[in-house]
């Protein structure tokens, strides 16, 4: 695991952009993408660059169950607003949170991932160490699955909703097994609230109790952290 310390999210976004640009130059075609406040500065860098993604594919990590892509709290909506409307990809996949048959949607998403092996996966990390919406306790070999969100995640995400009761309780998430198949992983974390999770991920035991710790087993992970997120390492 390579750790890159940056001053703040602005510098982190620039650093992540440089790494992704190198991969584009090496002909990377499929990008695993994440939502949340963390990747926003990175997406700004992408939008302001001349990099062309119109022949590339993106595959997002997760989506809330029950929200459609036109709902402004959905992750599809977030991605459209923060990236795709301004920097279009040839194809952009996000799980369908309104699918009637969620199991079928999971298998369909797995099919998409297996037909489009991910070259570069962008990750954030939850305060509880989740990656995607793979909450503590998730086995390391999972593929796309339905997740019951933990209280920690619901609390962390309620800032985006009017009322905590509006936060969906379930989500669809790419599994840890699929994330680990990405050729390169770039994990971003900023702020004190992430410090414990980062310490556990970098130095702790590899355990499903801290899903991100599995990344110690991956051959090509770059972690971009600001001072606060790295403060316990
Ligand atoms: P955040 O979420 O970027 O909004 O902090 C990250 C995550 O939960 O993976």
Short mmCIF file of C-alpha atoms and ligand atoms in Angstrom, two decimals:
data_model
loop_
_atom_site.label_atom_id
_atom_site.label_comp_id
_atom_site.label_asym_id
_atom_site.label_seq_id
_atom_site.Cartn_x
_atom_site.Cartn_y
_atom_site.Cartn_z
CA UNK A 1 0.00 0.00 0.00
CA UNK A 2 1.47 3.31 -1.01
CA UNK A 3 0.46 6.24 1.21
CA UNK A 4 0.51 9.76 -0.23
CA UNK A 5 0.00 12.55 2.28
CA UNK A 6 -1.54 15.77 0.98
CA UNK A 7 -2.43 19.12 2.53
CA UNK A 8 -6.13 19.00 1.85
CA UNK A 9 -8.90 17.70 -0.42
CA UNK A 10 -7.89 20.11 -3.19
CA UNK A 11 -4.39 18.71 -3.35
CA UNK A 12 -5.78 15.18 -2.95
CA UNK A 13 -8.07 15.67 -5.96
CA UNK A 14 -5.12 16.89 -8.04
CA UNK A 15 -2.96 13.94 -6.99
CA UNK A 16 -5.72 11.43 -7.79
CA UNK A 17 -6.20 13.13 -11.15
CA UNK A 18 -2.48 12.80 -11.98
CA UNK A 19 -2.57 9.08 -11.16
CA UNK A 20 -5.69 8.52 -13.26
CA UNK A 21 -4.21 10.49 -16.14
CA UNK A 22 -1.18 8.17 -16.11
CA UNK A 23 -3.51 5.18 -16.31
CA UNK A 24 -5.47 6.74 -19.19
CA UNK A 25 -2.18 7.23 -21.00
CA UNK A 26 -1.49 3.53 -20.42
CA UNK A 27 -4.84 2.81 -22.08
CA UNK A 28 -7.03 2.13 -19.04
CA UNK A 29 -10.61 1.76 -20.27
CA UNK A 30 -12.80 0.96 -17.28
CA UNK A 31 -13.06 3.13 -14.20
CA UNK A 32 -14.74 2.14 -10.96
CA UNK A 33 -16.20 5.28 -9.42
CA UNK A 34 -17.45 6.34 -6.00
CA UNK A 35 -19.89 8.90 -4.61
CA UNK A 36 -19.73 10.88 -1.37
CA UNK A 37 -18.12 14.20 -0.56
CA UNK A 38 -14.60 12.76 -0.79
CA UNK A 39 -14.21 12.34 -4.57
CA UNK A 40 -15.75 15.73 -5.42
CA UNK A 41 -12.43 17.57 -5.82
CA UNK A 42 -11.14 14.74 -7.98
CA UNK A 43 -14.20 14.95 -10.24
CA UNK A 44 -13.67 18.73 -10.55
CA UNK A 45 -10.15 18.05 -11.78
CA UNK A 46 -11.46 15.55 -14.33
CA UNK A 47 -14.09 17.99 -15.57
CA UNK A 48 -11.57 20.82 -15.92
CA UNK A 49 -9.10 18.64 -17.79
CA UNK A 50 -8.91 17.86 -21.48
CA UNK A 51 -8.97 14.11 -20.81
CA UNK A 52 -11.51 12.42 -23.01
CA UNK A 53 -13.64 9.66 -21.50
CA UNK A 54 -16.07 9.30 -24.40
CA UNK A 55 -14.62 5.89 -25.23
CA UNK A 56 -14.32 4.77 -21.58
CA UNK A 57 -16.64 2.91 -19.27
CA UNK A 58 -17.47 3.76 -15.68
CA UNK A 59 -18.96 1.41 -13.11
CA UNK A 60 -20.15 2.90 -9.84
CA UNK A 61 -19.88 1.15 -6.51
CA UNK A 62 -23.34 1.50 -5.09
CA UNK A 63 -26.83 2.96 -4.99
CA UNK A 64 -29.56 3.42 -2.39
CA UNK A 65 -32.48 1.04 -2.70
CA UNK A 66 -35.76 2.82 -3.36
CA UNK A 67 -34.33 5.91 -5.07
CA UNK A 68 -34.55 6.44 -8.82
CA UNK A 69 -31.90 8.18 -10.87
CA UNK A 70 -33.97 11.37 -10.98
CA UNK A 71 -34.14 11.59 -7.18
CA UNK A 72 -31.59 14.20 -6.15
CA UNK A 73 -30.37 12.01 -3.27
CA UNK A 74 -29.63 9.06 -5.51
CA UNK A 75 -26.07 8.22 -6.42
CA UNK A 76 -26.95 8.17 -10.12
CA UNK A 77 -28.11 11.78 -9.76
CA UNK A 78 -24.94 12.68 -7.84
CA UNK A 79 -22.77 11.21 -10.57
CA UNK A 80 -24.69 12.98 -13.34
CA UNK A 81 -24.35 16.30 -11.52
CA UNK A 82 -20.74 15.95 -10.41
CA UNK A 83 -19.26 14.26 -13.44
CA UNK A 84 -21.20 12.64 -16.26
CA UNK A 85 -23.18 15.68 -17.45
CA UNK A 86 -19.91 17.55 -17.97
CA UNK A 87 -17.54 14.70 -18.77
CA UNK A 88 -19.49 11.97 -20.52
CA UNK A 89 -18.34 8.38 -20.70
CA UNK A 90 -19.29 5.94 -23.44
CA UNK A 91 -21.25 3.97 -20.85
CA UNK A 92 -21.82 4.74 -17.17
CA UNK A 93 -23.21 2.01 -14.97
CA UNK A 94 -24.79 2.59 -11.55
CA UNK A 95 -26.88 -0.11 -9.82
CA UNK A 96 -30.62 0.34 -10.28
CA UNK A 97 -32.01 1.09 -6.82
CA UNK A 98 -35.56 0.81 -8.14
CA UNK A 99 -35.15 -2.66 -9.64
CA UNK A 100 -38.18 -4.84 -8.86
CA UNK A 101 -36.04 -7.93 -8.55
CA UNK A 102 -33.01 -6.85 -6.56
CA UNK A 103 -31.30 -10.24 -6.76
CA UNK A 104 -31.58 -10.17 -10.55
CA UNK A 105 -30.17 -6.63 -10.54
CA UNK A 106 -27.19 -7.85 -8.48
CA UNK A 107 -26.45 -10.67 -10.94
CA UNK A 108 -26.88 -8.25 -13.86
CA UNK A 109 -24.37 -5.86 -12.25
CA UNK A 110 -21.90 -8.71 -11.70
CA UNK A 111 -22.23 -9.53 -15.38
CA UNK A 112 -21.40 -5.92 -16.29
CA UNK A 113 -18.33 -6.02 -14.02
CA UNK A 114 -17.11 -9.33 -15.43
CA UNK A 115 -17.53 -8.11 -19.02
CA UNK A 116 -15.69 -4.87 -18.20
CA UNK A 117 -12.79 -5.64 -15.84
CA UNK A 118 -12.02 -2.54 -13.81
CA UNK A 119 -8.66 -0.94 -14.53
CA UNK A 120 -8.77 1.75 -11.85
CA UNK A 121 -11.10 1.77 -8.87
CA UNK A 122 -11.67 4.98 -6.92
CA UNK A 123 -12.69 4.44 -3.30
CA UNK A 124 -13.68 6.50 -0.29
CA UNK A 125 -13.85 4.94 3.15
CA UNK A 126 -16.57 5.06 5.79
CA UNK A 127 -15.88 6.02 9.39
CA UNK A 128 -16.54 2.37 10.19
CA UNK A 129 -14.08 1.21 7.52
CA UNK A 130 -16.64 0.35 4.85
CA UNK A 131 -15.69 0.43 1.18
CA UNK A 132 -18.54 0.85 -1.24
CA UNK A 133 -21.43 0.03 1.07
CA UNK A 134 -19.70 -3.11 2.33
CA UNK A 135 -20.31 -2.70 6.02
CA UNK A 136 -18.28 -4.35 8.82
CA UNK A 137 -18.82 -8.10 8.86
CA UNK A 138 -19.18 -8.42 5.06
CA UNK A 139 -17.25 -11.49 3.83
CA UNK A 140 -14.28 -10.65 1.62
CA UNK A 141 -15.49 -12.78 -1.30
CA UNK A 142 -18.82 -11.05 -1.94
CA UNK A 143 -20.10 -9.97 -5.34
CA UNK A 144 -22.86 -7.37 -5.80
CA UNK A 145 -25.37 -7.67 -2.99
CA UNK A 146 -28.14 -6.03 -0.99
CA UNK A 147 -26.84 -4.27 2.12
CA UNK A 148 -28.59 -3.18 5.29
CA UNK A 149 -26.87 0.07 6.17
CA UNK A 150 -25.44 0.42 9.68
CA UNK A 151 -26.42 3.18 12.06
CA UNK A 152 -22.94 4.69 11.65
CA UNK A 153 -23.41 4.98 7.88
CA UNK A 154 -26.96 6.33 8.16
CA UNK A 155 -25.75 8.94 10.65
CA UNK A 156 -22.79 9.92 8.47
CA UNK A 157 -25.04 10.28 5.41
CA UNK A 158 -27.98 12.04 7.05
CA UNK A 159 -26.32 15.41 6.38
CA UNK A 160 -27.48 15.08 2.80
CA UNK A 161 -31.13 14.52 3.75
CA UNK A 162 -33.73 16.76 5.40
CA UNK A 163 -34.51 14.18 8.03
CA UNK A 164 -32.63 11.12 9.29
CA UNK A 165 -35.76 9.08 8.59
CA UNK A 166 -35.42 9.96 4.91
CA UNK A 167 -32.05 8.18 4.64
CA UNK A 168 -32.64 4.85 2.89
CA UNK A 169 -31.92 1.88 5.13
CA UNK A 170 -30.72 -0.43 2.35
CA UNK A 171 -28.45 -0.21 -0.65
CA UNK A 172 -27.02 -2.22 -3.50
CA UNK A 173 -23.24 -2.48 -3.40
CA UNK A 174 -20.51 -3.93 -5.52
CA UNK A 175 -18.91 -6.62 -3.35
CA UNK A 176 -15.46 -6.69 -1.82
CA UNK A 177 -14.49 -9.60 -4.10
CA UNK A 178 -15.25 -7.45 -7.15
CA UNK A 179 -13.43 -4.41 -5.76
CA UNK A 180 -10.35 -6.53 -5.11
CA UNK A 181 -10.28 -7.61 -8.77
CA UNK A 182 -9.63 -4.03 -9.93
CA UNK A 183 -6.10 -3.73 -11.32
CA UNK A 184 -5.35 -0.52 -9.43
CA UNK A 185 -7.15 1.01 -6.45
CA UNK A 186 -6.95 4.65 -5.38
CA UNK A 187 -8.50 5.31 -1.97
CA UNK A 188 -9.11 8.88 -0.84
CA UNK A 189 -9.76 10.05 2.74
CA UNK A 190 -9.91 13.50 4.28
CA UNK A 191 -10.69 14.73 7.78
CA UNK A 192 -10.39 13.57 11.38
CA UNK A 193 -13.52 11.41 11.25
CA UNK A 194 -11.63 9.02 8.96
CA UNK A 195 -8.45 8.77 11.08
CA UNK A 196 -9.41 5.60 13.03
CA UNK A 197 -10.52 3.79 9.88
CA UNK A 198 -7.32 4.77 8.05
CA UNK A 199 -5.13 3.58 10.92
CA UNK A 200 -6.96 0.24 11.01
CA UNK A 201 -6.79 -0.12 7.24
CA UNK A 202 -3.06 0.59 7.04
CA UNK A 203 -1.71 -0.96 10.24
CA UNK A 204 -4.42 -3.15 11.72
CA UNK A 205 -5.38 -6.77 11.44
CA UNK A 206 -6.94 -7.84 8.14
CA UNK A 207 -10.49 -8.53 9.23
CA UNK A 208 -14.04 -8.26 7.90
CA UNK A 209 -14.70 -6.12 11.00
CA UNK A 210 -12.84 -3.37 9.11
CA UNK A 211 -13.64 -4.07 5.45
CA UNK A 212 -10.97 -1.69 4.08
CA UNK A 213 -8.25 -3.75 5.79
CA UNK A 214 -8.63 -6.28 2.95
CA UNK A 215 -6.80 -3.77 0.75
CA UNK A 216 -3.55 -4.83 2.46
CA UNK A 217 -3.90 -7.96 0.30
CA UNK A 218 -4.14 -6.03 -2.98
CA UNK A 219 -0.92 -5.57 -5.01
CA UNK A 220 -1.58 -2.01 -6.23
CA UNK A 221 -3.29 0.35 -3.79
CA UNK A 222 -2.55 4.06 -3.45
CA UNK A 223 -4.01 5.82 -0.43
CA UNK A 224 -4.30 9.61 -0.62
CA UNK A 225 -4.86 11.16 2.81
CA UNK A 226 -4.78 14.62 4.32
CA UNK A 227 -3.02 15.39 7.63
CA UNK A 228 -6.15 14.79 9.71
CA UNK A 229 -7.07 11.47 8.15
CA UNK A 230 -3.44 10.34 8.57
CA UNK A 231 -3.12 11.74 12.09
CA UNK A 232 -3.20 8.37 13.89
CA UNK A 233 -0.76 6.57 11.55
P1 LIG B 1 -17.82 10.50 2.21
O1 LIG B 1 -18.24 8.95 2.19
O2 LIG B 1 -16.93 10.68 1.04
O3 LIG B 1 -19.11 11.25 2.05
O4 LIG B 1 -17.14 10.73 3.51
C1 LIG B 1 -17.25 7.99 1.96
C2 LIG B 1 -17.82 6.62 2.18
O5 LIG B 1 -18.72 6.45 3.01
O6 LIG B 1 -17.32 5.69 1.52
#
